[in-house]
Coordinates of N, CA and C in Angstrom, one line a residue:
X1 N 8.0 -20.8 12.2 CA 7.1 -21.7 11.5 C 6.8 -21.1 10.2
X2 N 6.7 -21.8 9.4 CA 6.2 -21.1 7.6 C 5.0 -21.3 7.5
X3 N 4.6 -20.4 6.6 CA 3.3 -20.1 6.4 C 3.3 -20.8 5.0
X4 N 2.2 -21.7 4.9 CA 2.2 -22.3 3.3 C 0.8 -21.7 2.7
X5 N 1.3 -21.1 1.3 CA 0.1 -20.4 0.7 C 0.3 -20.4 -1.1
X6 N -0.4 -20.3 -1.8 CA -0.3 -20.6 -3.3 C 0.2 -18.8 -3.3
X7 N -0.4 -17.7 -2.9 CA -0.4 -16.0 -3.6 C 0.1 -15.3 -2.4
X8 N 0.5 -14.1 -2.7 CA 0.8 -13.3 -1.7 C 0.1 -11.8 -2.1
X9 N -0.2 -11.2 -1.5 CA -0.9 -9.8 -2.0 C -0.4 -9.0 -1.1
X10 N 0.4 -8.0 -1.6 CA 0.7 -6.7 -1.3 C 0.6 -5.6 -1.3
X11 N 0.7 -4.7 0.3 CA 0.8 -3.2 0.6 C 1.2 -3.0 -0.3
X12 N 1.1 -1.6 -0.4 CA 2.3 -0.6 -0.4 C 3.0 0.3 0.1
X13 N 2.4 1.5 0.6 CA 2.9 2.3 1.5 C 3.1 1.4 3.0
X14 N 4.0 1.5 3.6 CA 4.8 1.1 4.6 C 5.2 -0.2 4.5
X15 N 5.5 -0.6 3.0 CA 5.3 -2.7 3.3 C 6.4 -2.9 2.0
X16 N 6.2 -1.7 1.1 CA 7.0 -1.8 -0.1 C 8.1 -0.4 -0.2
X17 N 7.8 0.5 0.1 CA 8.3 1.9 0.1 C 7.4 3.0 1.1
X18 N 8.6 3.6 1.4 CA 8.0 4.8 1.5 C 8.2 6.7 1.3
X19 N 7.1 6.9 0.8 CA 7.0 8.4 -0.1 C 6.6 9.1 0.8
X20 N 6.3 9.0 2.2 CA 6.4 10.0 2.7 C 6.6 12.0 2.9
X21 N 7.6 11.4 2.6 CA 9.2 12.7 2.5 C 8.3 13.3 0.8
X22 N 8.1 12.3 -0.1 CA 7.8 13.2 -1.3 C 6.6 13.7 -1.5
X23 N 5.5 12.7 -1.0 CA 4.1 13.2 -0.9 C 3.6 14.1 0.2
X24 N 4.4 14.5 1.3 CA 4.1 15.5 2.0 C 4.5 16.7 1.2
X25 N 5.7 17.1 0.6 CA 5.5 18.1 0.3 C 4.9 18.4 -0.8
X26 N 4.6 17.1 -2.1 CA 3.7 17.8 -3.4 C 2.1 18.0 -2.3
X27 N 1.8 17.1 -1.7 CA 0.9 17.5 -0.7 C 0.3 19.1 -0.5
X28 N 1.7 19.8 0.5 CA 1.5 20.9 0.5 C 1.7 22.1 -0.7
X29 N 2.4 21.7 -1.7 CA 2.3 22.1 -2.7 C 0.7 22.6 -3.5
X30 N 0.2 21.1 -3.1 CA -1.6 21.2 -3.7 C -2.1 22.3 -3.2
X31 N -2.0 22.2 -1.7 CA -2.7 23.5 -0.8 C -2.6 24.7 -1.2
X32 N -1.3 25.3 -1.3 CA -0.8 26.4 -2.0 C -1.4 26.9 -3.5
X33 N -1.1 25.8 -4.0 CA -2.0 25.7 -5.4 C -3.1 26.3 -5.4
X34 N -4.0 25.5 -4.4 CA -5.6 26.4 -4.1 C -6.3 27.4 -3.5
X35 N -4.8 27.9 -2.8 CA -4.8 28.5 -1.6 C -6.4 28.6 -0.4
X36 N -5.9 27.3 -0.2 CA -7.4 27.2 1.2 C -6.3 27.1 2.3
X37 N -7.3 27.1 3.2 CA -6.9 27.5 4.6 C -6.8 26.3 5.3
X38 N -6.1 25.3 4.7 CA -6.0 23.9 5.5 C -4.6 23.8 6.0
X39 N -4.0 23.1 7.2 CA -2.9 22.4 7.8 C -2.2 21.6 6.4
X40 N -0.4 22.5 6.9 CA 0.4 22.0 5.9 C 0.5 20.3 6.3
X41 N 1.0 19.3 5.9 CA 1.2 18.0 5.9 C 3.0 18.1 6.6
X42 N 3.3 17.0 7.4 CA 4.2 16.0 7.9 C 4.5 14.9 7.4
X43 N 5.7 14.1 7.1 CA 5.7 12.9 7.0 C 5.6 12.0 8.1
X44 N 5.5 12.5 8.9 CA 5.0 12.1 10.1 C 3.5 11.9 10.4
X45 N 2.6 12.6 10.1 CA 1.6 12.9 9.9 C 0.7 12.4 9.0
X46 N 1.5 11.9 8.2 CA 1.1 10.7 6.5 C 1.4 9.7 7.3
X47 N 1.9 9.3 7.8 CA 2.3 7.9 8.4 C 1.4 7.1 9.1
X48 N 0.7 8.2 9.8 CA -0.1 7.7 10.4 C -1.5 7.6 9.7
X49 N -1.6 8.2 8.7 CA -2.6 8.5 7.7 C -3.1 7.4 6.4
X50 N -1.7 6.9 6.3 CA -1.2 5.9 4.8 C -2.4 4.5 5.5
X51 N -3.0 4.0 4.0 CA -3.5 2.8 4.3 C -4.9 2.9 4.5
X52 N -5.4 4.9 4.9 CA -6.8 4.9 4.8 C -7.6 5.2 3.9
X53 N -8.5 5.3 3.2 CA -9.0 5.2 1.8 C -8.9 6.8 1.8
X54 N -8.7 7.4 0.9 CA -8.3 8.6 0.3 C -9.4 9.9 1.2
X55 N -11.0 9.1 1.0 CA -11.7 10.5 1.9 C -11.9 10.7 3.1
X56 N -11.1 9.4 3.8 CA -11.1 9.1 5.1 C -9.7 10.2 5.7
X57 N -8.7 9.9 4.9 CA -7.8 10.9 5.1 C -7.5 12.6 4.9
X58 N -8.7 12.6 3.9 CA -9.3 13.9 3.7 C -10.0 15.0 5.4
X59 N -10.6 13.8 5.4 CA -11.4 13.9 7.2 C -10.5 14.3 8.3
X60 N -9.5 13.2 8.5 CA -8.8 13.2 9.0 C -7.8 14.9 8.8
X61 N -7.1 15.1 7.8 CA -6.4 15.8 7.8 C -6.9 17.7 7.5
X62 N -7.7 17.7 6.9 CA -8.5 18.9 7.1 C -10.1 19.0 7.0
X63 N -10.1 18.7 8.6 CA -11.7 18.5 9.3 C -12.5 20.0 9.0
X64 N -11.4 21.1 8.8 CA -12.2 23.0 8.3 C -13.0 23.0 7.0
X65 N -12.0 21.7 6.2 CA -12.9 22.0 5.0 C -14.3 21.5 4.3
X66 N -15.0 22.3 3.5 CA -16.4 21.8 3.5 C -15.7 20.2 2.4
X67 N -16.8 19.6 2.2 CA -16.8 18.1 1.4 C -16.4 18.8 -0.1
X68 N -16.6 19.5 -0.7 CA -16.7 19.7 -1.8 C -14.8 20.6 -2.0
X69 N -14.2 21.2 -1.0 CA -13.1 21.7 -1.1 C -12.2 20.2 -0.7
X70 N -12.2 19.5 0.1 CA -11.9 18.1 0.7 C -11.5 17.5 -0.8
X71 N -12.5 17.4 -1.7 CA -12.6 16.2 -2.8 C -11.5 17.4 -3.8
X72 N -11.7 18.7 -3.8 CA -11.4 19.2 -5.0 C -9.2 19.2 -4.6
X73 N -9.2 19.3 -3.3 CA -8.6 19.2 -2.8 C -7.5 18.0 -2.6
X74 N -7.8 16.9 -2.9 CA -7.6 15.6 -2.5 C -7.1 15.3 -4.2
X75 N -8.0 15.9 -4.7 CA -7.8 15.4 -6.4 C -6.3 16.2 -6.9
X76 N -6.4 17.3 -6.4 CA -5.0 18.5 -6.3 C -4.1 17.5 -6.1
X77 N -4.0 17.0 -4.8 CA -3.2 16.5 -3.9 C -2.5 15.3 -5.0
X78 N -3.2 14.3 -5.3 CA -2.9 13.3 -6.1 C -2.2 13.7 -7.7
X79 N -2.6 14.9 -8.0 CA -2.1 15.2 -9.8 C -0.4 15.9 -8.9
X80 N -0.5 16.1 -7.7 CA 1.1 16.9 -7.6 C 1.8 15.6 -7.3
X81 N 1.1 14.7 -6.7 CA 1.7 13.5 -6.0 C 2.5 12.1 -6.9
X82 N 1.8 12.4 -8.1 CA 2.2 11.7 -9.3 C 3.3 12.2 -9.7
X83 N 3.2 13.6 -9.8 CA 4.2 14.1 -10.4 C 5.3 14.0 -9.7
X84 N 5.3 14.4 -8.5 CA 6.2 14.7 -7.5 C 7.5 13.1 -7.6
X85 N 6.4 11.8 -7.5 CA 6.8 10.5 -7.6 C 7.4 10.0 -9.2
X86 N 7.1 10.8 -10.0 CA 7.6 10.1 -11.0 C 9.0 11.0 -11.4
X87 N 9.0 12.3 -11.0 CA 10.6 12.9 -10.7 C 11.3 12.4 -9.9
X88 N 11.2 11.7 -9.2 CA 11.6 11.8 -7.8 C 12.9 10.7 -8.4
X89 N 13.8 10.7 -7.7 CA 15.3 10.0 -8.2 C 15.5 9.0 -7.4
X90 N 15.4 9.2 -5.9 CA 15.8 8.8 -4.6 C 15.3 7.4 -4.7
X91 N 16.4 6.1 -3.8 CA 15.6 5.1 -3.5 C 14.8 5.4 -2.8
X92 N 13.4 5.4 -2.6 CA 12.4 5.5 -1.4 C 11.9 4.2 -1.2
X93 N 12.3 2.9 -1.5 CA 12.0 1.5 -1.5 C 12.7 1.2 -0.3
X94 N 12.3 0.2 0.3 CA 12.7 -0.8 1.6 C 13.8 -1.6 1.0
X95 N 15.2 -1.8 1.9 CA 15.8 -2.6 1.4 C 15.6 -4.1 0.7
X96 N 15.6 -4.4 -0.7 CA 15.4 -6.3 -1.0 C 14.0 -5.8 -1.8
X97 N 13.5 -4.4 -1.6 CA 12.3 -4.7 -2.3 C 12.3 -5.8 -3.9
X98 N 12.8 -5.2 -4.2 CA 12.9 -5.3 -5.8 C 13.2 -7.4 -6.1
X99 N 14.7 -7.0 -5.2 CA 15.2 -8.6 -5.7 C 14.7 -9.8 -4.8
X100 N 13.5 -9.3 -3.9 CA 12.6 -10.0 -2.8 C 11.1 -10.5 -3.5
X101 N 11.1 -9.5 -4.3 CA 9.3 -9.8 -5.3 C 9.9 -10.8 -6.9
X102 N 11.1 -10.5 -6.9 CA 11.7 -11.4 -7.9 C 11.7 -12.8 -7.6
X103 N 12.3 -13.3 -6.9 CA 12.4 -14.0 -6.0 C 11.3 -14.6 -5.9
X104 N 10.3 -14.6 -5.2 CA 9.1 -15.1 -4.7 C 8.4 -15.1 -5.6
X105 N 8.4 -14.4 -6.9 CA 7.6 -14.9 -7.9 C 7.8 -16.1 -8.8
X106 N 9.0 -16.5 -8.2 CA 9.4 -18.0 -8.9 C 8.3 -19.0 -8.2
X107 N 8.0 -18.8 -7.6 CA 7.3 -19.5 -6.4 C 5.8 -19.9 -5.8
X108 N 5.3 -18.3 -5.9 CA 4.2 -17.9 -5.7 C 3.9 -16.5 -6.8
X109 N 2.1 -16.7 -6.9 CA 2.1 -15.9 -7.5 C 1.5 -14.8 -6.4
X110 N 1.8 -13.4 -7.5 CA 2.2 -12.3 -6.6 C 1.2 -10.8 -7.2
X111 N 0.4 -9.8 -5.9 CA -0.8 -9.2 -6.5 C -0.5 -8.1 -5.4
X112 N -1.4 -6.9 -5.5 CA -1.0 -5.8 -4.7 C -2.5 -5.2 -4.8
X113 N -3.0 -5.1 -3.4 CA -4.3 -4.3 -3.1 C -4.0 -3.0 -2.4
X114 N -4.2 -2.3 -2.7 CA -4.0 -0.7 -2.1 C -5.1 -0.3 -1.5
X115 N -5.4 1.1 -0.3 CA -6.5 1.8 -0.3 C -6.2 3.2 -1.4
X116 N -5.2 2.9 -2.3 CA -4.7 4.2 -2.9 C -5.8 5.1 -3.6
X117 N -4.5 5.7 -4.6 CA -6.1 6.7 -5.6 C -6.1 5.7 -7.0
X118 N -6.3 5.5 -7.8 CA -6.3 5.5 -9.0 C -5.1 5.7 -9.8
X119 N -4.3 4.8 -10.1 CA -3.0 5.1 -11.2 C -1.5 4.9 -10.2
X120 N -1.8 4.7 -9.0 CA -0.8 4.7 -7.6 C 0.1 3.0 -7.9
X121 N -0.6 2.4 -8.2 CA -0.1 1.1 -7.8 C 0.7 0.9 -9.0
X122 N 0.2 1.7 -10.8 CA 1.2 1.2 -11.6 C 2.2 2.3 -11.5
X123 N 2.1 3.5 -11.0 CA 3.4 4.2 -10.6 C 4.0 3.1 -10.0
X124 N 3.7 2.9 -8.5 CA 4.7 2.0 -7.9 C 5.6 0.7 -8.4
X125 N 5.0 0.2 -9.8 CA 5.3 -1.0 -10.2 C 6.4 -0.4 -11.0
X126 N 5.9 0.2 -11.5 CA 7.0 1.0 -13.2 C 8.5 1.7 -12.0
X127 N 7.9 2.7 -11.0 CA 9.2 2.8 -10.5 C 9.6 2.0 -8.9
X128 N 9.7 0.9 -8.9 CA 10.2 -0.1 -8.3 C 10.9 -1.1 -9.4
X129 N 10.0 -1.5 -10.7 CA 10.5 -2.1 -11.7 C 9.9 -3.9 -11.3
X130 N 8.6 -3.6 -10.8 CA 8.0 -4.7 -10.7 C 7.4 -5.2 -11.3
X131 N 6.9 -4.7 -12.5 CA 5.6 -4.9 -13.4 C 5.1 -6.4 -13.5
X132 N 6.4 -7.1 -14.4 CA 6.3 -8.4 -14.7 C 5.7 -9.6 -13.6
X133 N 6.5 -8.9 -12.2 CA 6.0 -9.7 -11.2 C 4.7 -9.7 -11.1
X134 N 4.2 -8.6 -11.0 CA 2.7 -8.7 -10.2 C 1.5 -9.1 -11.4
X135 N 0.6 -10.1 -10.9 CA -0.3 -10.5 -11.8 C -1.4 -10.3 -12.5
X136 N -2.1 -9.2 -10.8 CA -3.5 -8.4 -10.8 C -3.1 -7.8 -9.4
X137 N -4.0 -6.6 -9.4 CA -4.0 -5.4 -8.7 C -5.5 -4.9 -8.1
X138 N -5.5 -4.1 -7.1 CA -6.8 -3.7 -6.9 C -6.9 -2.7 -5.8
X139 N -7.6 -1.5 -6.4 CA -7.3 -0.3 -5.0 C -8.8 0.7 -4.8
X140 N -8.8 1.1 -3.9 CA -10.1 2.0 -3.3 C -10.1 3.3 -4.9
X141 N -8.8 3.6 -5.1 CA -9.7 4.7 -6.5 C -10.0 4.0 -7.9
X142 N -9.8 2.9 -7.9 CA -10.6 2.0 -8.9 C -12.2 1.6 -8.8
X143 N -12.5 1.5 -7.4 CA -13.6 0.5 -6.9 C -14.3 1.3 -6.2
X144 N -13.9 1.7 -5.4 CA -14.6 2.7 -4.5 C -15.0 2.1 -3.5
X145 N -14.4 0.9 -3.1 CA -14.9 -0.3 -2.0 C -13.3 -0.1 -0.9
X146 N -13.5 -0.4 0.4 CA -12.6 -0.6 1.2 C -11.7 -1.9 0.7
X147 N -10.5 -2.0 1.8 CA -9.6 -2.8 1.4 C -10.1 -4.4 1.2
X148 N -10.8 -4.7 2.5 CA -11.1 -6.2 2.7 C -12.1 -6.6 1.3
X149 N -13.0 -5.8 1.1 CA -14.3 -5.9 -0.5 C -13.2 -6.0 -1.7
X150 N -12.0 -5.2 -1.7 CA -10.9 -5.5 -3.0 C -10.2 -6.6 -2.9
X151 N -9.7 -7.3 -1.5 CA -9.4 -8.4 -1.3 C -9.9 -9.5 -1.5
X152 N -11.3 -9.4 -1.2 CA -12.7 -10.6 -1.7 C -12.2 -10.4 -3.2
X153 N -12.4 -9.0 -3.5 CA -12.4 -9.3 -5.1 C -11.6 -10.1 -6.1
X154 N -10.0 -9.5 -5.4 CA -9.3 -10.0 -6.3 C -8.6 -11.3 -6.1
X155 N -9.0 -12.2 -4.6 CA -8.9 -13.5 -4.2 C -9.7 -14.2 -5.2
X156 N -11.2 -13.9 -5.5 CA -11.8 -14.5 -5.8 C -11.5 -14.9 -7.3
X157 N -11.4 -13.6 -8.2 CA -11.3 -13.6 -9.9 C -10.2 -14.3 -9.5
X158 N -9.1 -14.4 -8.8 CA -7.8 -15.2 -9.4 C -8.0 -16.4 -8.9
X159 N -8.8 -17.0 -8.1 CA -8.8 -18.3 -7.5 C -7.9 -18.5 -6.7
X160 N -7.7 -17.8 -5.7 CA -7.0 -18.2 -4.9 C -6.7 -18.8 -3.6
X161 N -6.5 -20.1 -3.3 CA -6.8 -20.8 -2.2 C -6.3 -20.7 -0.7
X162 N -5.2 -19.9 -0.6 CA -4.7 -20.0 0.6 C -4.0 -18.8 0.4
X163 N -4.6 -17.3 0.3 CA -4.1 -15.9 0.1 C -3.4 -15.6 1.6
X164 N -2.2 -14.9 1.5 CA -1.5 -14.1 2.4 C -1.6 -12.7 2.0
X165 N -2.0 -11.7 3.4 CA -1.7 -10.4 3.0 C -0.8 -9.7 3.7
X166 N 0.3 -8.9 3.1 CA 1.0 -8.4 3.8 C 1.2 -7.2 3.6
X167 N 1.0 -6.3 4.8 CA 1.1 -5.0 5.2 C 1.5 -4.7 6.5
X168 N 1.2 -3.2 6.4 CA 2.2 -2.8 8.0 C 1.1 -2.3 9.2
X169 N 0.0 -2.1 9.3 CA -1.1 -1.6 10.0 C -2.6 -2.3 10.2
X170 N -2.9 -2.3 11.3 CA -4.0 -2.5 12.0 C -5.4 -3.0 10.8
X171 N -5.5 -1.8 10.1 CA -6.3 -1.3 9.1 C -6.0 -2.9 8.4
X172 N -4.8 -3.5 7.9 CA -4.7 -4.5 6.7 C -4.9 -5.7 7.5
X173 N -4.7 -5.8 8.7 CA -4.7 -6.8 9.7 C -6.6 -7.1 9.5
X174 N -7.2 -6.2 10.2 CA -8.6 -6.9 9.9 C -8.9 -6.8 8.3
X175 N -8.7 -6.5 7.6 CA -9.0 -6.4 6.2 C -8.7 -7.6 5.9
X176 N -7.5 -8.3 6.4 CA -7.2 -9.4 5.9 C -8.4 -10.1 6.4
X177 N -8.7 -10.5 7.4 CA -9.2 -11.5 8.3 C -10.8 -11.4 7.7
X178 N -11.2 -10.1 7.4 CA -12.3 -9.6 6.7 C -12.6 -10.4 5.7
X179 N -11.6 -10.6 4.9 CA -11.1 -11.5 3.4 C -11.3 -13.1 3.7
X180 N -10.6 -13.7 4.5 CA -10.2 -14.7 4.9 C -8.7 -15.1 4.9
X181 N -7.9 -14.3 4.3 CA -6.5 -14.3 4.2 C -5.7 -14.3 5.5
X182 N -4.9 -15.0 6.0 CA -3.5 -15.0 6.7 C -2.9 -13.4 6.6
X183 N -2.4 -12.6 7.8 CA -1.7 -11.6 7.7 C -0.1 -11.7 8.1
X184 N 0.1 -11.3 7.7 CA 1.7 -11.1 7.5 C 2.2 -9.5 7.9
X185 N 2.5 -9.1 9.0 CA 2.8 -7.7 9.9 C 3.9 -7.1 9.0
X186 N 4.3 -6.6 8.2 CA 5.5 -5.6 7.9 C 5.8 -4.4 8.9
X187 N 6.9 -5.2 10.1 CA 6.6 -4.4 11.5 C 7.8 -3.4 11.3
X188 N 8.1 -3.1 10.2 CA 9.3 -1.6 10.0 C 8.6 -0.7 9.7
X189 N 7.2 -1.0 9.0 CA 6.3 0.1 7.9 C 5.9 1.0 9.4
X190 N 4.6 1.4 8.8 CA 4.1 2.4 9.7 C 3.2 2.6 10.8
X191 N 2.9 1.4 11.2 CA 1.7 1.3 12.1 C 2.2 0.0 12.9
X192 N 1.2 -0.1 14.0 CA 1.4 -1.1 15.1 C 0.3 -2.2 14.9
X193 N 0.3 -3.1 14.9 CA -0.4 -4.5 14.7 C -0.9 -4.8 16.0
X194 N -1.8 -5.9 16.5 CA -2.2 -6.4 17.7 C -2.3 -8.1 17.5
X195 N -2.9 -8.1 16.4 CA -3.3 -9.7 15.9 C -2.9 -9.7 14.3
X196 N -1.7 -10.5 14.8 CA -0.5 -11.1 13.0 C -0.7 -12.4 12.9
X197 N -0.4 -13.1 12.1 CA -0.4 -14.7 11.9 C 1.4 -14.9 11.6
X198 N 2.2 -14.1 11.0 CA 3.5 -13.7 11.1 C 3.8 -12.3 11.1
X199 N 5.0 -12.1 11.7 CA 5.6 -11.0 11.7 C 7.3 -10.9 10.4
X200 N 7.4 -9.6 10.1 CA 8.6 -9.6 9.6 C 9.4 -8.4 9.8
X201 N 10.8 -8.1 9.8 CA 10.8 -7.0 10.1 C 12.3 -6.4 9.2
X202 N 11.7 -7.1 8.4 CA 12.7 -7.0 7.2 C 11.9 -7.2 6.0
X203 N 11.8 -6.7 4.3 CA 10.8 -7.7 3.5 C 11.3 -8.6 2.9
X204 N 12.3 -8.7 2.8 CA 12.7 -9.7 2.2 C 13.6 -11.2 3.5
X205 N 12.3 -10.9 4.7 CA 12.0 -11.6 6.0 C 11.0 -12.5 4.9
X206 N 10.4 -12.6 4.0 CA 9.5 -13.2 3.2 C 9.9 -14.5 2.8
X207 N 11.4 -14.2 2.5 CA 11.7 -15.4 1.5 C 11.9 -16.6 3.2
X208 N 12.3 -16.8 4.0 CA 12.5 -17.2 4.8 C 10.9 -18.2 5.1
X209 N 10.2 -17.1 5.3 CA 8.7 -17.7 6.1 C 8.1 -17.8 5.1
X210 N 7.5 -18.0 4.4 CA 6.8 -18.4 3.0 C 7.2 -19.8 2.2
X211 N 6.1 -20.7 2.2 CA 6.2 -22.5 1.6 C 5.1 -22.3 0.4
X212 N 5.6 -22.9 -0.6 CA 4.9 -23.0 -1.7 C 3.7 -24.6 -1.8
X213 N 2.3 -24.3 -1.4 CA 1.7 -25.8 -1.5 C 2.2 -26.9 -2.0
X214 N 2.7 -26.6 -3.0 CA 2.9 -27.9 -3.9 C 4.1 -28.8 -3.3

């Protein structure tokens, strides 16, 4: 059955790409940098991590450190992570990303909410080569608000009547529903769902399930 919707708003981590593999080690690179006494990082371990707002994964990932090593720490983390990502050569994109958001922008218009840091989403855009497509954007290091409050937000400024959100975890599932949006499961990414309105497990499973109102 298709889902009919005017916008689509998009993950990132596990829905569009995944950096895993690169942001674990500028990750551990940070640590080194400052030499504290915190647990090296896994991409395994990000995986399970991706999707939660930046100090939430701080918590998570080194509970030894006081708040103030966490943030100085976290901030490390993100200036290696840029860098790490904007060297990086490798496809680390999901198959179709690219000629899948092309595609569906003939169609629908198309937006990307993150819990990322600040400056994450136009890396992603510049190196996927999305720019043109996406319309407006909105992430936890902009706002400082969780995902569903940036979903309100950016439903709202764009007028959008029948928003789809699609991502790979639990976390975007009630965020959506938080919003009022339809969720869409990206069930290759990184997390396990319970309550989807569709599933895909491919992304460019998109062009298939997706009806334009008009």
């Amino acid at each position: 059955m298709k889902i009919k919707t005017d916008a689509v708003v998009l993950d990132i981590d596990g829905t569009i790409w995944n950096t895993t593999g690169v942001v674990s080690s500028a990750w551990n690179q940070a640590i080194k940098d400052l030499g504290l006494d915190a647990p090296l990082t896994t991409p395994e371990l990000l995986k399970k991590e991706f999707g939660k707002p930046m100090n939430v994964i701080a918590d998570d990932l080194w509970p030894n450190l006081t708040r103030a090593q966490k943030e100085e720490l976290m901030a490390r983390c993100c200036v290696c992570e840029q860098a790490a990502l904007e060297k990086n050569q490798a496809d680390i994109s999901y198959p179709g990303v690219r000629d899948t958001i092309a595609a569906l922008s003939k169609n629908f218009k198309l937006y990307i909410v993150s819990n990322c840091q600040s400056g994450y989403i136009e890396l992603t855009m510049k190196k996927n080569g999305i720019e043109k497509f996406i319309r407006d954007h909105e992430c936890y290091g902009d706002t400082g608000l969780g995902k569903a409050d940036n979903l309100r937000a950016l439903i709202g400024r764009n007028k959008i009547r029948f928003p789809v959100y699609v991502g790979d975890t639990q976390g975007d599932a009630d965020a959506s529903k938080a919003a009022g949006a339809k969720f869409i499961w990206a069930s290759y990414g990184f997390g396990s769902v319970k309550d989807f309105d569709a599933k895909i497990e491919r992304f460019d499973g998109l062009l298939d399930l997706l009806q334009n109102l008009d």
